[in-house]
């Protein structure tokens, strides 16, 4: 995003060479009586050790004395030379006035200058050269033209780089203004009034354009544009009140609350800094950036899998980023301090992210490859919220990876783990390492098996924050890892369920999740299943099996509320009666009845002989 490469600015070196030539009208004319043909002024020479080398030479086809010690010169020509004797510039004017006492040359007519190789030219109408002050004025229609292929730059490895166009046609840079002034002693030059610079992939507009080029060094040092500055370079546009360029460092600074735009991006800040050498672009102070949605890949920036929002059909998607500062490199950007990202679709805010630092990576096609956020990362989209120490979003596959104590929340459901990955394409979340999930107990406890009531004799009822469920009304599941989608949650490894009315342990657990506030219709627990269930009176039912399947459904024939225990199931009720079977036991929870398949089962413990198929365990309403 380098708006002002060094070669593009070197045209001003050539421009000053013109000024230098125009400033070298030194010497005294011959004493004139009447018109003189073939007029010339004694040449001006360089100081020692080049005292024999002519610096400039003024001549005309005709000279005529005027009152007040003035001389009118017709078809004036000023030639300038370098210290090695090579011809430098030729400056011509159809007519001019030379004032002998003031040592001033002036004309209301045109002025033209051209380098000896024809690659630089300057013109204007109305000029004055003050020899004593070494000052040149051009009052109207200033026009400077430079062929950029003449300007060369030595590369770091010694190779010569040129700006010649690929077509072979010379690349032209043109500067126009209403006024021009140059002071040779200070090296200060100024274009003013409607300044316009145009060239290949480059355009500058400003009220004033200043530069510094000391004559003794013949090297451009600084360039300053002022008042309503507009710069365009290779599709990048920047606007501000000032633009300062240092040729030594290659740094361009745009001030006055500038703004910029490039392709589908636009931004603003208190100042913009472009570094030619590093090819970086900085925005400092109250920095703002907008990036259109086509840079975000196929799945959007924030995870949409755990919300009812659907961005796939939305139009006009874009990001807005605010931070203290940011910088763009060729294929990545860095945002620093108080970073806030907001995503919009159809002009509606879809989500936001906050962090202390963010890095954005782009591919060669200008699409978003990845976003990495650090330090206090918070992401919000609809009812979803993620918090982590670090977040990485891959635009190529739509995966959001959260690490460093990440947590998530979706409505009343929430969880945490060592690592959280959100697959925005498949609308799934994977939580790994010390994984935990919490959800309202009534999502399971509203079933007949587990009524949502507190166990008696417990601690006093705790009060929750406004809008949050009571602490003992929350269920908690821990595991080595789990996956979560809108429809289901699957837990693996050391699964433990803590519910106000149930405790369960197993190797794997899958829960079909209802919509927010609905009932669980299916729970499948596998691998060394053990559970302990209690009703609202404290009566308990314990059991174990290789697999436990809970199902709840409402049909025209009635409500099915069943628990199937498969693989050497064992049940023990509150009275100590134990049922065992080699294959399967089925509990009709709604009726409080044990259903056994044909075959052999065993019953131990004390209980009524005529009611051995009925257990004392939590019953439904």
Coordinates of C-alpha atoms in Angstrom, one line a residue:
X1 CA 0.0 0.0 0.0
X2 CA 2.9 2.3 -0.8
X3 CA 1.4 5.5 -2.2
X4 CA 4.7 7.3 -2.8
X5 CA 7.6 5.1 -4.0
X6 CA 10.9 6.9 -4.2
X7 CA 11.1 6.9 -8.0
X8 CA 7.8 8.7 -8.2
X9 CA 9.0 11.6 -6.2
X10 CA 12.4 12.0 -7.9
X11 CA 10.8 14.1 -10.6
X12 CA 11.2 17.0 -8.3
X13 CA 14.9 16.7 -8.5
X14 CA 14.7 17.4 -12.2
X15 CA 12.3 20.2 -11.5
X16 CA 14.8 21.9 -9.2
X17 CA 17.5 21.6 -11.8
X18 CA 15.3 23.9 -13.9
X19 CA 15.1 26.3 -11.1
X20 CA 18.8 26.2 -10.6
X21 CA 19.3 27.1 -14.2
X22 CA 16.9 29.9 -14.1
X23 CA 18.6 31.3 -11.0
X24 CA 22.0 31.6 -12.5
X25 CA 21.7 34.8 -14.5
X26 CA 24.8 36.3 -13.0
X27 CA 27.1 39.0 -14.4
X28 CA 26.7 42.4 -16.0
X29 CA 25.6 43.1 -19.6
X30 CA 27.8 45.1 -21.9
X31 CA 27.1 48.9 -22.1
X32 CA 24.4 49.3 -24.7
X33 CA 23.8 52.1 -27.1
X34 CA 20.7 51.4 -29.3
X35 CA 19.8 47.9 -30.2
X36 CA 22.4 45.2 -30.1
X37 CA 22.4 42.0 -32.1
X38 CA 23.8 38.8 -30.7
X39 CA 23.5 40.0 -27.0
X40 CA 25.1 38.0 -24.2
X41 CA 26.1 38.3 -20.6
X42 CA 29.4 37.2 -19.3
X43 CA 29.2 33.5 -18.2
X44 CA 29.0 32.6 -14.6
X45 CA 31.5 30.0 -13.3
X46 CA 31.5 27.4 -10.5
X47 CA 33.6 28.2 -7.4
X48 CA 37.0 26.5 -6.9
X49 CA 38.1 23.9 -7.5
X50 CA 35.8 24.0 -10.6
X51 CA 36.4 27.7 -11.3
X52 CA 37.1 27.1 -15.0
X53 CA 33.8 25.3 -15.6
X54 CA 31.0 27.5 -16.8
X55 CA 27.8 27.3 -14.8
X56 CA 25.4 29.3 -16.9
X57 CA 25.4 31.5 -20.0
X58 CA 22.6 34.0 -20.9
X59 CA 22.2 35.3 -24.5
X60 CA 19.6 36.8 -26.8
X61 CA 19.2 37.5 -30.5
X62 CA 18.7 41.2 -29.7
X63 CA 19.0 43.6 -26.7
X64 CA 17.6 47.1 -26.3
X65 CA 18.3 49.6 -23.5
X66 CA 15.4 50.9 -21.5
X67 CA 15.1 53.8 -19.0
X68 CA 16.2 53.1 -15.4
X69 CA 19.1 50.8 -16.2
X70 CA 16.9 48.1 -17.8
X71 CA 17.6 46.0 -20.8
X72 CA 14.9 44.3 -23.0
X73 CA 16.2 41.0 -24.3
X74 CA 14.6 39.3 -27.2
X75 CA 14.6 35.5 -27.7
X76 CA 16.5 35.0 -24.5
X77 CA 18.3 31.7 -23.9
X78 CA 19.8 30.5 -20.6
X79 CA 22.1 27.5 -20.8
X80 CA 23.2 25.7 -17.6
X81 CA 26.0 23.1 -17.2
X82 CA 27.1 20.6 -14.6
X83 CA 30.5 20.7 -12.9
X84 CA 31.8 18.1 -15.4
X85 CA 30.8 20.3 -18.3
X86 CA 27.8 18.3 -19.5
X87 CA 25.0 20.4 -20.7
X88 CA 22.1 20.5 -18.2
X89 CA 19.2 22.8 -19.2
X90 CA 18.1 25.2 -21.8
X91 CA 15.7 27.9 -20.7
X92 CA 14.1 30.1 -23.3
X93 CA 11.8 33.2 -23.2
X94 CA 10.5 35.2 -26.3
X95 CA 11.2 38.4 -24.3
X96 CA 12.4 39.5 -20.9
X97 CA 13.6 42.5 -19.0
X98 CA 17.0 42.5 -17.3
X99 CA 17.4 45.1 -14.5
X100 CA 21.0 45.8 -14.0
X101 CA 20.9 47.5 -10.6
X102 CA 18.4 45.0 -9.0
X103 CA 19.9 42.1 -10.9
X104 CA 16.4 40.9 -11.8
X105 CA 15.1 39.2 -14.9
X106 CA 11.3 39.3 -15.5
X107 CA 8.7 38.9 -18.2
X108 CA 4.9 38.8 -18.5
X109 CA 5.3 36.4 -21.3
X110 CA 6.0 32.6 -21.4
X111 CA 8.9 30.7 -20.1
X112 CA 10.1 27.3 -21.3
X113 CA 12.8 25.0 -20.1
X114 CA 14.0 21.6 -21.2
X115 CA 16.7 19.2 -20.1
X116 CA 19.5 18.4 -22.6
X117 CA 18.2 14.8 -23.0
X118 CA 14.6 16.1 -23.6
X119 CA 13.2 14.1 -20.7
X120 CA 12.3 17.0 -18.5
X121 CA 10.3 20.2 -19.4
X122 CA 8.8 23.1 -17.6
X123 CA 6.7 26.0 -18.8
X124 CA 4.8 29.0 -17.4
X125 CA 3.5 32.5 -18.1
X126 CA 4.9 35.5 -16.3
X127 CA 8.1 35.0 -14.3
X128 CA 10.6 37.0 -12.2
X129 CA 14.2 36.0 -11.2
X130 CA 15.8 37.9 -8.3
X131 CA 19.5 37.2 -8.6
X132 CA 20.5 38.7 -5.2
X133 CA 17.9 36.7 -3.3
X134 CA 18.3 33.7 -5.6
X135 CA 14.5 33.6 -6.0
X136 CA 12.3 32.6 -8.9
X137 CA 8.6 33.3 -9.4
X138 CA 6.3 31.9 -12.1
X139 CA 3.0 33.5 -11.8
X140 CA 0.6 31.6 -14.1
X141 CA 0.0 28.3 -15.9
X142 CA 2.9 26.4 -14.4
X143 CA 3.4 23.0 -16.0
X144 CA 6.2 20.5 -15.4
X145 CA 6.6 17.2 -17.3
X146 CA 9.0 14.4 -16.5
X147 CA 9.6 11.1 -18.2
X148 CA 9.9 8.7 -15.3
X149 CA 11.9 6.1 -17.3
X150 CA 14.8 8.6 -17.0
X151 CA 14.8 8.3 -13.2
X152 CA 16.7 5.3 -12.0
X153 CA 17.3 3.8 -8.6
X154 CA 20.1 1.5 -7.5
X155 CA 18.7 -1.6 -5.8
X156 CA 20.1 -3.0 -2.6
X157 CA 21.9 -5.7 -4.5
X158 CA 23.3 -3.2 -7.0
X159 CA 20.8 -3.9 -9.8
X160 CA 19.4 -1.0 -11.6
X161 CA 15.6 -0.5 -11.4
X162 CA 13.7 1.6 -13.9
X163 CA 10.2 2.9 -14.1
X164 CA 9.8 2.3 -17.9
X165 CA 6.4 1.0 -18.8
X166 CA 6.0 -2.6 -20.1
X167 CA 4.8 -1.3 -23.4
X168 CA 8.0 0.5 -24.0
X169 CA 6.2 3.9 -24.0
X170 CA 7.9 6.4 -21.6
X171 CA 5.9 6.8 -18.3
X172 CA 5.1 10.5 -17.9
X173 CA 4.6 12.5 -14.7
X174 CA 3.0 15.9 -15.0
X175 CA 2.7 18.7 -12.4
X176 CA 0.4 21.7 -12.9
X177 CA -0.2 24.8 -10.7
X178 CA -1.1 28.4 -10.9
X179 CA 2.0 29.6 -9.0
X180 CA 5.5 28.6 -8.5
X181 CA 8.3 30.0 -6.3
X182 CA 11.9 28.8 -5.6
X183 CA 14.6 30.2 -3.3
X184 CA 18.0 28.8 -4.2
X185 CA 19.7 29.8 -1.0
X186 CA 17.3 27.8 1.2
X187 CA 16.4 25.2 -1.4
X188 CA 12.7 25.8 -0.7
X189 CA 10.3 25.5 -3.6
X190 CA 6.5 25.9 -3.7
X191 CA 3.8 25.0 -6.2
X192 CA 0.5 26.8 -5.2
X193 CA -3.1 27.3 -6.2
X194 CA -4.8 24.2 -7.8
X195 CA -1.8 21.9 -7.7
X196 CA -2.3 18.7 -9.7
X197 CA 0.2 15.9 -10.1
X198 CA -0.7 13.1 -12.5
X199 CA 1.2 10.1 -13.8
X200 CA 1.1 6.3 -14.2
X201 CA -0.8 5.0 -11.1
X202 CA -0.2 8.3 -9.3
X203 CA -2.3 11.4 -8.8
X204 CA -2.0 14.2 -6.2
X205 CA -4.2 17.2 -5.7
X206 CA -3.5 20.0 -3.1
X207 CA -3.7 23.7 -2.6
X208 CA 0.1 23.9 -1.9
X209 CA 3.0 21.6 -2.7
X210 CA 6.4 22.4 -1.2
X211 CA 9.7 20.7 -1.5
X212 CA 13.3 21.2 -0.3
X213 CA 16.2 20.8 -2.6
X214 CA 19.4 22.6 -1.6
X215 CA 21.4 23.7 -4.7
X216 CA 24.7 22.7 -3.3
X217 CA 23.5 19.1 -2.7
X218 CA 21.3 18.7 -5.7
X219 CA 19.3 16.2 -3.7
X220 CA 15.6 16.3 -3.0
X221 CA 15.0 16.1 0.8
X222 CA 11.4 16.7 1.7
X223 CA 8.0 17.2 0.0
X224 CA 5.0 18.7 1.7
X225 CA 1.4 18.9 0.4
X226 CA -1.0 21.2 2.2
X227 CA -4.7 21.9 2.3
X228 CA -7.3 19.5 0.9
X229 CA -4.7 16.9 -0.1
X230 CA -5.9 14.0 -2.2
X231 CA -3.5 11.2 -3.2
X232 CA -4.3 8.3 -5.6
X233 CA -1.7 5.6 -6.3
X234 CA -2.4 2.1 -7.8
X235 CA -6.0 2.1 -6.9
X236 CA -5.4 3.5 -3.3
X237 CA -6.9 6.9 -2.4
X238 CA -6.0 9.0 0.6
X239 CA -7.4 12.4 1.7
X240 CA -6.2 14.7 4.4
X241 CA -5.0 18.2 5.1
X242 CA -1.3 17.6 5.0
X243 CA 1.1 15.1 3.4
X244 CA 4.8 15.1 4.3
X245 CA 7.3 12.9 2.5
X246 CA 10.9 12.4 3.6
X247 CA 13.1 11.1 0.8
X248 CA 15.8 9.9 3.2
X249 CA 13.5 7.5 5.1
X250 CA 10.9 6.9 2.3
X251 CA 8.1 7.7 4.8
X252 CA 4.9 9.6 3.8
X253 CA 2.8 11.1 6.6
X254 CA -0.8 12.2 5.9
X255 CA -2.4 14.3 8.6
X256 CA -5.5 16.3 9.4
X257 CA -7.8 13.4 10.2
X258 CA -7.2 11.6 6.9
X259 CA -9.3 8.9 5.3
X260 CA -8.3 6.3 2.7
X261 CA -9.9 3.7 0.4
X262 CA -8.6 0.8 -1.7
X263 CA -10.8 -1.8 -3.5
X264 CA -13.4 -3.0 -1.0
X265 CA -11.7 -1.4 2.0
X266 CA -11.8 2.1 3.5
X267 CA -10.6 3.6 6.7
X268 CA -9.6 6.7 8.6
X269 CA -7.5 7.8 11.5
X270 CA -5.8 10.9 13.0
X271 CA -2.8 10.2 10.8
X272 CA -1.7 7.8 8.1
X273 CA 1.9 6.8 7.6
X274 CA 3.2 5.0 4.4
X275 CA 6.6 3.4 4.5
X276 CA 8.0 2.9 1.0
X277 CA 10.9 0.6 2.1
X278 CA 8.8 -1.8 4.2
X279 CA 5.7 -1.4 2.0
X280 CA 3.6 -0.8 5.1
X281 CA 0.6 1.4 5.8
X282 CA -0.1 2.7 9.3
X283 CA -3.3 4.3 10.7
X284 CA -2.7 5.9 14.1
X285 CA -5.2 7.4 16.6
X286 CA -9.0 6.6 16.6
X287 CA -8.4 4.2 13.7
X288 CA -11.4 2.8 11.7
X289 CA -11.5 0.3 8.9
X290 CA -14.3 -1.2 6.8
X291 CA -13.9 -4.4 4.8
X292 CA -16.5 -5.7 2.5
X293 CA -17.9 -9.2 3.0
X294 CA -16.3 -10.8 -0.1
X295 CA -13.0 -10.8 1.9
X296 CA -14.5 -13.1 4.6
X297 CA -14.6 -16.4 2.8
X298 CA -17.8 -18.5 2.6
X299 CA -18.9 -18.8 6.2
X300 CA -18.8 -15.4 7.9
X301 CA -16.6 -14.2 10.6
X302 CA -18.4 -15.2 13.8
X303 CA -19.8 -18.7 14.3
X304 CA -23.4 -19.0 13.3
X305 CA -23.9 -22.7 14.3
X306 CA -25.3 -21.9 17.8
X307 CA -27.7 -19.2 16.9
X308 CA -30.9 -18.9 14.9
X309 CA -29.1 -16.3 12.7
X310 CA -28.6 -17.3 9.1
X311 CA -26.1 -15.2 7.2
X312 CA -25.8 -17.4 4.1
X313 CA -28.5 -15.5 2.2
X314 CA -27.6 -12.0 3.5
X315 CA -26.3 -9.4 1.2
X316 CA -24.0 -6.4 1.7
X317 CA -21.9 -8.2 4.3
X318 CA -19.0 -6.3 5.8
X319 CA -16.8 -5.8 8.8
X320 CA -16.0 -2.6 10.7
X321 CA -12.9 -2.6 12.9
X322 CA -12.0 0.1 15.4
X323 CA -8.7 0.3 17.3
X324 CA -6.1 2.7 18.6
X325 CA -4.0 1.9 15.5
X326 CA -3.5 -0.6 12.7
X327 CA -1.0 -1.3 10.0
X328 CA -1.3 -3.1 6.7
X329 CA 1.5 -5.1 5.1
X330 CA 1.4 -6.8 1.7
X331 CA -0.6 -9.9 2.9
X332 CA -1.5 -9.2 6.5
X333 CA -2.7 -6.4 8.8
X334 CA -2.2 -5.8 12.6
X335 CA -4.7 -4.0 14.9
X336 CA -3.5 -2.8 18.3
X337 CA -5.2 -1.8 21.6
X338 CA -9.0 -1.6 22.2
X339 CA -9.8 -3.6 19.1
X340 CA -13.5 -4.0 18.3
X341 CA -14.8 -5.8 15.3
X342 CA -18.4 -5.7 14.2
X343 CA -20.0 -7.8 11.5
X344 CA -23.0 -6.5 9.4
X345 CA -25.2 -8.3 6.9
X346 CA -27.9 -6.4 5.1
X347 CA -26.9 -3.4 7.2
X348 CA -28.0 -5.3 10.3
X349 CA -25.4 -5.9 13.0
X350 CA -24.8 -9.6 13.3
X351 CA -22.0 -9.9 15.9
X352 CA -19.0 -8.4 17.5
X353 CA -15.5 -9.3 18.8
X354 CA -13.3 -7.4 21.2
X355 CA -9.6 -8.0 22.0
X356 CA -6.3 -6.2 22.7
X357 CA -4.6 -7.3 19.4
X358 CA -5.7 -8.8 16.2
X359 CA -3.8 -10.0 13.1
X360 CA -5.6 -10.5 9.7
X361 CA -4.0 -12.5 6.9
X362 CA -5.0 -12.2 3.2
X363 CA -4.2 -14.4 0.2
X364 CA -3.0 -13.1 -3.1
X365 CA -6.7 -12.8 -4.3
X366 CA -7.3 -10.3 -1.5
X367 CA -9.6 -12.8 0.3
X368 CA -9.4 -13.4 4.1
X369 CA -7.2 -16.4 5.0
X370 CA -7.2 -16.1 8.8
X371 CA -7.8 -13.8 11.8
X372 CA -5.9 -14.2 15.0
X373 CA -7.0 -12.3 18.2
X374 CA -5.1 -12.1 21.5
X375 CA -5.7 -11.0 25.1
X376 CA -9.2 -10.8 26.5
X377 CA -11.0 -12.1 23.3
X378 CA -14.7 -11.8 23.5
X379 CA -17.1 -12.8 20.6
X380 CA -20.8 -12.2 20.6
X381 CA -23.4 -13.2 18.0
X382 CA -27.0 -13.3 18.9
X383 CA -27.4 -15.3 22.1
X384 CA -23.9 -16.7 21.6
X385 CA -20.8 -15.5 23.4
X386 CA -17.3 -16.9 23.5
X387 CA -14.4 -15.7 25.7
X388 CA -10.8 -16.8 25.5
X389 CA -7.2 -15.7 25.8
X390 CA -6.7 -16.3 22.1
X391 CA -8.8 -17.0 19.0
X392 CA -7.9 -18.1 15.5
X393 CA -10.4 -18.0 12.7
X394 CA -9.5 -19.8 9.4
X395 CA -11.4 -18.3 6.5
X396 CA -10.4 -21.2 4.2
X397 CA -12.5 -23.8 6.2
X398 CA -14.6 -21.6 8.6
X399 CA -13.0 -23.0 11.8
X400 CA -12.9 -20.8 14.9
X401 CA -10.3 -22.1 17.4
X402 CA -10.4 -20.7 21.0
X403 CA -7.7 -21.4 23.5
X404 CA -6.3 -20.2 26.9
X405 CA -9.3 -20.9 29.2
X406 CA -12.0 -20.5 26.6
X407 CA -15.7 -20.4 27.6
X408 CA -19.0 -20.3 25.7
X409 CA -22.6 -19.3 26.3
X410 CA -25.7 -19.7 24.3
X411 CA -28.8 -18.5 26.1
X412 CA -28.9 -20.3 29.5
X413 CA -26.5 -23.0 28.3
X414 CA -22.8 -22.5 28.8
X415 CA -19.6 -24.4 29.0
X416 CA -15.8 -24.4 29.0
X417 CA -12.7 -26.5 28.2
X418 CA -9.0 -26.3 27.4
X419 CA -9.8 -25.9 23.6
X420 CA -13.0 -24.9 21.8
X421 CA -13.3 -25.3 18.0
X422 CA -16.3 -24.0 16.2
X423 CA -17.0 -25.3 12.7
X424 CA -19.1 -22.6 11.2
X425 CA -19.7 -24.6 8.0
X426 CA -21.1 -27.7 9.8
X427 CA -22.6 -25.6 12.6
X428 CA -20.9 -27.6 15.3
X429 CA -18.7 -26.9 18.3
X430 CA -16.1 -29.2 19.7
X431 CA -14.8 -28.7 23.3
X432 CA -11.7 -30.6 24.4
X433 CA -9.9 -31.1 27.7
X434 CA -11.6 -30.7 31.0
X435 CA -14.8 -30.1 29.1
X436 CA -17.8 -28.9 30.9
X437 CA -21.4 -28.0 29.9
X438 CA -24.1 -26.5 32.0
X439 CA -27.8 -26.1 31.1
X440 CA -31.1 -25.6 32.8
X441 CA -32.0 -28.8 34.7
X442 CA -35.6 -28.6 33.5
X443 CA -34.5 -29.4 30.0
X444 CA -34.1 -32.9 31.5
X445 CA -36.0 -32.5 34.7
X446 CA -39.3 -31.6 33.1
X447 CA -39.5 -35.2 32.0
X448 CA -41.3 -37.8 34.1
X449 CA -38.0 -39.4 35.1
X450 CA -36.4 -36.3 36.6
X451 CA -38.8 -33.7 37.9
X452 CA -37.3 -30.3 38.5
X453 CA -37.4 -30.1 42.2
X454 CA -34.7 -29.6 44.9
X455 CA -33.8 -32.5 47.1
X456 CA -34.9 -32.0 50.7
X457 CA -32.5 -31.3 53.4
X458 CA -30.2 -29.4 51.1
X459 CA -28.6 -26.0 51.5
X460 CA -30.9 -22.9 51.6
X461 CA -32.0 -22.0 48.1
X462 CA -29.5 -19.7 46.4
X463 CA -30.5 -16.7 44.5
X464 CA -29.4 -16.2 41.0
X465 CA -28.6 -13.0 39.0
X466 CA -31.6 -11.4 37.3
X467 CA -32.5 -13.4 34.1
X468 CA -30.5 -16.4 35.1
X469 CA -31.8 -19.8 36.4
X470 CA -31.3 -20.7 40.1
X471 CA -28.0 -22.4 40.8
X472 CA -29.5 -25.7 41.8
X473 CA -31.8 -25.7 38.8
X474 CA -28.7 -26.1 36.5
X475 CA -27.4 -29.5 35.3
X476 CA -23.7 -30.0 34.8
X477 CA -21.9 -32.5 32.5
X478 CA -18.2 -33.0 32.5
X479 CA -16.1 -35.2 30.1
X480 CA -12.8 -35.4 28.3
X481 CA -14.5 -33.8 25.3
X482 CA -17.9 -33.1 23.7
X483 CA -19.4 -31.9 20.5
X484 CA -22.4 -29.6 20.4
X485 CA -24.8 -28.6 17.6
X486 CA -28.2 -27.1 17.5
X487 CA -29.7 -30.6 17.7
X488 CA -27.5 -32.7 19.9
X489 CA -24.6 -32.9 22.4
X490 CA -22.2 -35.9 22.4
X491 CA -19.8 -36.5 25.3
X492 CA -16.8 -38.8 25.4
X493 CA -14.4 -40.0 28.1
X494 CA -15.1 -40.0 31.8
X495 CA -18.6 -38.6 31.4
X496 CA -20.3 -37.4 34.6
X497 CA -23.7 -35.9 34.9
X498 CA -24.7 -33.9 37.9
X499 CA -28.4 -33.1 38.0
X500 CA -30.5 -32.0 40.9
X501 CA -32.3 -35.4 40.7
X502 CA -29.7 -37.6 39.0
X503 CA -26.0 -38.6 39.0
X504 CA -24.7 -40.6 36.1
X505 CA -21.3 -41.9 35.0
X506 CA -20.4 -43.5 31.7
X507 CA -17.9 -43.6 28.9
X508 CA -20.1 -42.0 26.2
X509 CA -23.3 -39.9 26.4
X510 CA -25.4 -38.4 23.6
X511 CA -28.3 -36.0 24.3
X512 CA -30.8 -34.9 21.7
X513 CA -31.2 -31.3 22.6
X514 CA -34.6 -29.6 22.5
X515 CA -35.1 -26.0 21.5
X516 CA -34.5 -23.5 24.2
X517 CA -37.0 -24.4 27.0
X518 CA -38.1 -27.7 25.5
X519 CA -37.8 -31.3 26.7
X520 CA -35.1 -33.8 26.1
X521 CA -36.5 -36.6 23.9
X522 CA -33.5 -39.0 23.8
X523 CA -30.5 -39.7 26.0
X524 CA -28.1 -42.6 25.2
X525 CA -25.4 -43.5 27.7
X526 CA -22.8 -46.2 26.9
X527 CA -19.8 -48.0 28.4
X528 CA -20.0 -48.9 32.1
X529 CA -23.2 -46.9 32.8
X530 CA -24.0 -46.1 36.4
X531 CA -26.7 -43.8 37.7
X532 CA -28.5 -42.7 40.8
X533 CA -32.0 -41.1 40.5
X534 CA -34.1 -39.4 43.2
X535 CA -37.6 -38.0 43.2
X536 CA -38.8 -34.9 45.0
X537 CA -39.3 -37.0 48.2
X538 CA -35.7 -38.2 48.3
X539 CA -36.6 -41.8 47.2
X540 CA -33.8 -43.2 45.1
X541 CA -33.3 -45.7 42.3
X542 CA -29.8 -46.9 41.4
X543 CA -28.7 -48.9 38.4
X544 CA -26.0 -50.0 36.1
X545 CA -25.7 -51.5 32.6
X546 CA -23.5 -51.5 29.5
X547 CA -26.0 -49.1 27.8
X548 CA -28.9 -47.0 28.9
X549 CA -31.4 -45.5 26.4
X550 CA -34.0 -42.9 27.6
X551 CA -36.8 -41.9 25.2
X552 CA -39.7 -39.6 25.5
X553 CA -42.4 -39.1 23.0
X554 CA -46.0 -38.1 22.8
X555 CA -48.2 -40.2 20.4
X556 CA -51.9 -40.4 19.7
X557 CA -51.9 -43.6 21.8
X558 CA -50.4 -41.8 24.8
X559 CA -47.0 -40.7 26.3
X560 CA -44.0 -43.0 26.0
X561 CA -41.5 -42.4 28.8
X562 CA -39.1 -45.3 28.8
X563 CA -35.7 -46.2 30.1
X564 CA -34.0 -49.2 28.5
X565 CA -31.0 -50.8 30.2
X566 CA -29.0 -53.1 28.0
X567 CA -26.2 -55.5 28.8
X568 CA -26.3 -57.1 32.2
X569 CA -28.6 -54.5 33.7
X570 CA -29.0 -54.1 37.5
X571 CA -31.7 -52.0 39.3
X572 CA -32.1 -51.3 43.0
X573 CA -35.0 -49.4 44.3
X574 CA -35.4 -47.4 47.5
X575 CA -36.5 -50.5 49.5
X576 CA -33.4 -52.5 48.5
X577 CA -35.0 -54.7 46.0
X578 CA -32.5 -55.6 43.2
X579 CA -33.5 -56.7 39.7
X580 CA -30.9 -58.3 37.4
X581 CA -31.0 -59.6 33.9
X582 CA -28.5 -60.8 31.3
X583 CA -29.8 -58.8 28.4
X584 CA -32.3 -56.0 29.0
X585 CA -34.6 -54.3 31.5
X586 CA -37.2 -51.7 30.5
X587 CA -38.7 -49.2 32.8
X588 CA -42.0 -47.5 32.0
X589 CA -41.2 -44.4 34.0
X590 CA -44.6 -42.8 33.6
X591 CA -46.3 -45.8 35.1
X592 CA -43.6 -46.7 37.5
X593 CA -43.5 -50.3 36.1
X594 CA -40.7 -52.6 35.2
X595 CA -41.1 -54.5 31.9
X596 CA -38.9 -57.5 31.4
X597 CA -38.5 -59.6 28.2
X598 CA -39.0 -63.3 28.2
X599 CA -36.2 -65.1 29.9
X600 CA -34.6 -65.4 33.2
X601 CA -34.2 -62.5 35.6
X602 CA -33.3 -62.5 39.3
X603 CA -34.8 -60.5 42.2
X604 CA -33.2 -60.1 45.6
X605 CA -34.1 -58.2 48.7
X606 CA -37.4 -57.9 50.7
X607 CA -40.6 -56.8 49.0
X608 CA -44.2 -57.8 48.4
X609 CA -44.3 -61.2 46.6
X610 CA -47.3 -60.2 44.4
X611 CA -45.7 -56.9 43.2
X612 CA -42.2 -57.8 42.2
X613 CA -42.6 -56.1 38.9
X614 CA -43.3 -52.7 40.5
X615 CA -40.4 -50.7 41.9
X616 CA -40.4 -47.8 44.3
X617 CA -38.7 -45.1 42.2
X618 CA -39.4 -41.5 41.1
X619 CA -42.7 -41.4 39.3
X620 CA -44.2 -38.9 37.0
X621 CA -47.2 -36.7 37.3

